[in-house]
Amino acid sequence: MHKAQLRTLGQKVELAYEDRGQGHAVVLLHGFCGSSQYWKFIAPALENGYRLIIPDLRGHGQSSVPEGPYLMETMAEDIAELLEQLEIEKAVLFGHSMGGYVTAAFAGKHPDKLAGCGLIHSTALPDNEEGKRKRSDNMEAIRQRGMNAFAGELIPKLFAKAHLESMSREVESMTAIGQATHPDGAIRSLQGMRERTDRTMVLRMAEVPVLLVAGAEDQIVLPDKTFSVEGDNISTFLLDGAAHMGMIEAPSLLADRMKAFLSQIYG
Ligand code: MLT
């Protein structure tokens, strides 16, 4: 892993990231309580034609845990700073779930740096009142019971029921990533997700191609929520055989769709 020393909106942040492959830049952003490891099956399929930048978002993986809250636009700014340091002028961003919220925030703030974007098991919609309450409950659960219990319950719920057994090793290794997340990193991300704004118009009005991917069996972000926005530049893809972890549950199908999307942009 590389380490970048950033100053994001005046705040010092150390971002760990993978930098692999060559070609047009593609950034892959993991979800809540994840890490760059979420892309371990997708990266080999893409790195033959593209330069992949795969960070650990702030508060996650090997990145630092600065003060919060981690607003989606602040995390998007981390990515803009990282791209600037790497002298990458434009990139395609793909974001899984919370990474998708960050991607949408990036699209709103830095359309000039964006060649296209994909939201995977994510949504342009903000939390409703019940969702906001759940964020607060989850913050309290982490404070009371710690990450082992919290991520130990959360991560298996991201997989389709049938995969809990057939992919038990992956469920275990993704759970371990969640449990290793710093509790403050997780709490500050929950605060940021709770406060995120509606990015429907950002996606609808995007001047670059936008891909929305939903997992047919996703119980965390239902397909209807992923596909809530339509627009001239938006295409959709329903990923069979996956719940909320398509990168792990159906990596070949997902990678093929991502590659087709990248070919649409770069030829
Ligand atoms: C994620 O996987 O990033 C989270 O499930 C997103 C969320 O809780 O909204």
Coordinates of N, CA and C and ligand atoms in Angstrom, one line a residue, residues 30-34 38 96-101 121-123 127 135 138 154-155 158 190 193 196 220-221 225 244-245, ligand 1:
H30 N -14.5 1.7 -1.5 CA -15.3 0.7 -0.8 C -16.4 1.3 0.1
G31 N -17.2 0.5 0.7 CA -18.3 0.9 1.5 C -17.9 1.0 3.0
F32 N -18.9 1.2 3.8 CA -18.8 1.4 5.2 C -18.2 0.2 5.9
C33 N -17.2 0.4 6.8 CA -16.5 -0.8 7.5 C -15.8 -1.7 6.5
G34 N -15.5 -1.2 5.3 CA -14.7 -2.0 4.3 C -13.3 -1.5 4.2
Y38 N -12.0 -4.9 -0.6 CA -13.4 -5.2 -1.2 C -13.2 -5.4 -2.7
H96 N -18.8 1.7 -4.0 CA -19.7 0.7 -3.4 C -20.4 1.3 -2.2
S97 N -21.7 1.4 -2.2 CA -22.5 1.8 -1.1 C -22.1 3.1 -0.5
M98 N -21.5 3.2 0.7 CA -21.0 4.5 1.2 C -20.0 5.1 0.2
G99 N -19.2 4.3 -0.4 CA -18.3 4.8 -1.5 C -19.0 5.4 -2.6
G100 N -20.3 4.9 -2.9 CA -21.1 5.5 -3.9 C -21.6 6.8 -3.5
Y101 N -21.9 7.0 -2.2 CA -22.4 8.3 -1.7 C -21.2 9.3 -1.9
H121 N -24.6 -0.8 -5.5 CA -25.4 -1.1 -4.3 C -25.4 0.2 -3.5
S122 N -25.8 1.3 -4.1 CA -25.7 2.6 -3.5 C -27.0 3.4 -3.9
T123 N -27.1 4.7 -3.6 CA -28.2 5.4 -4.0 C -27.9 6.9 -3.9
D127 N -30.8 9.6 3.7 CA -31.5 8.8 4.7 C -32.9 9.4 5.0
R135 N -29.0 5.2 12.2 CA -27.5 5.7 12.3 C -27.2 6.0 13.7
N138 N -26.9 2.9 15.7 CA -25.6 2.1 15.4 C -24.4 2.8 16.0
L154 N -23.2 -7.0 11.5 CA -23.5 -6.3 10.2 C -23.0 -7.0 9.0
I155 N -21.8 -7.4 8.9 CA -21.2 -7.8 7.6 C -21.9 -9.0 7.0
L158 N -24.8 -8.4 4.8 CA -24.5 -7.8 3.4 C -24.5 -8.8 2.3
L190 N -20.7 7.1 10.1 CA -22.2 7.0 10.3 C -22.8 8.4 10.4
M193 N -22.9 9.8 6.9 CA -24.0 9.2 6.1 C -25.3 9.8 6.5
R196 N -26.0 13.1 4.9 CA -25.8 13.3 3.5 C -27.1 13.9 2.8
I220 N -30.0 -4.2 2.0 CA -29.5 -3.0 2.7 C -29.9 -1.8 1.9
V221 N -29.5 -1.8 0.6 CA -30.0 -0.7 -0.3 C -30.8 -1.5 -1.4
K225 N -34.2 1.8 -4.7 CA -33.5 3.0 -4.2 C -32.3 3.3 -5.1
H244 N -25.6 -7.3 -1.2 CA -25.0 -6.0 -1.1 C -23.5 -6.1 -1.4
M245 N -23.0 -7.3 -1.7 CA -21.5 -7.4 -1.9 C -21.2 -8.0 -3.2
Ligands
MLT1 C1 -22.3 0.4 3.2 O1 -22.2 -0.8 2.9 O2 -21.5 1.3 2.8 C2 -23.5 0.8 4.0 O3 -24.4 -0.3 4.1 C3 -24.2 2.0 3.5 C4 -25.3 2.4 4.3 O4 -25.4 2.0 5.5 O5 -26.1 3.3 3.9

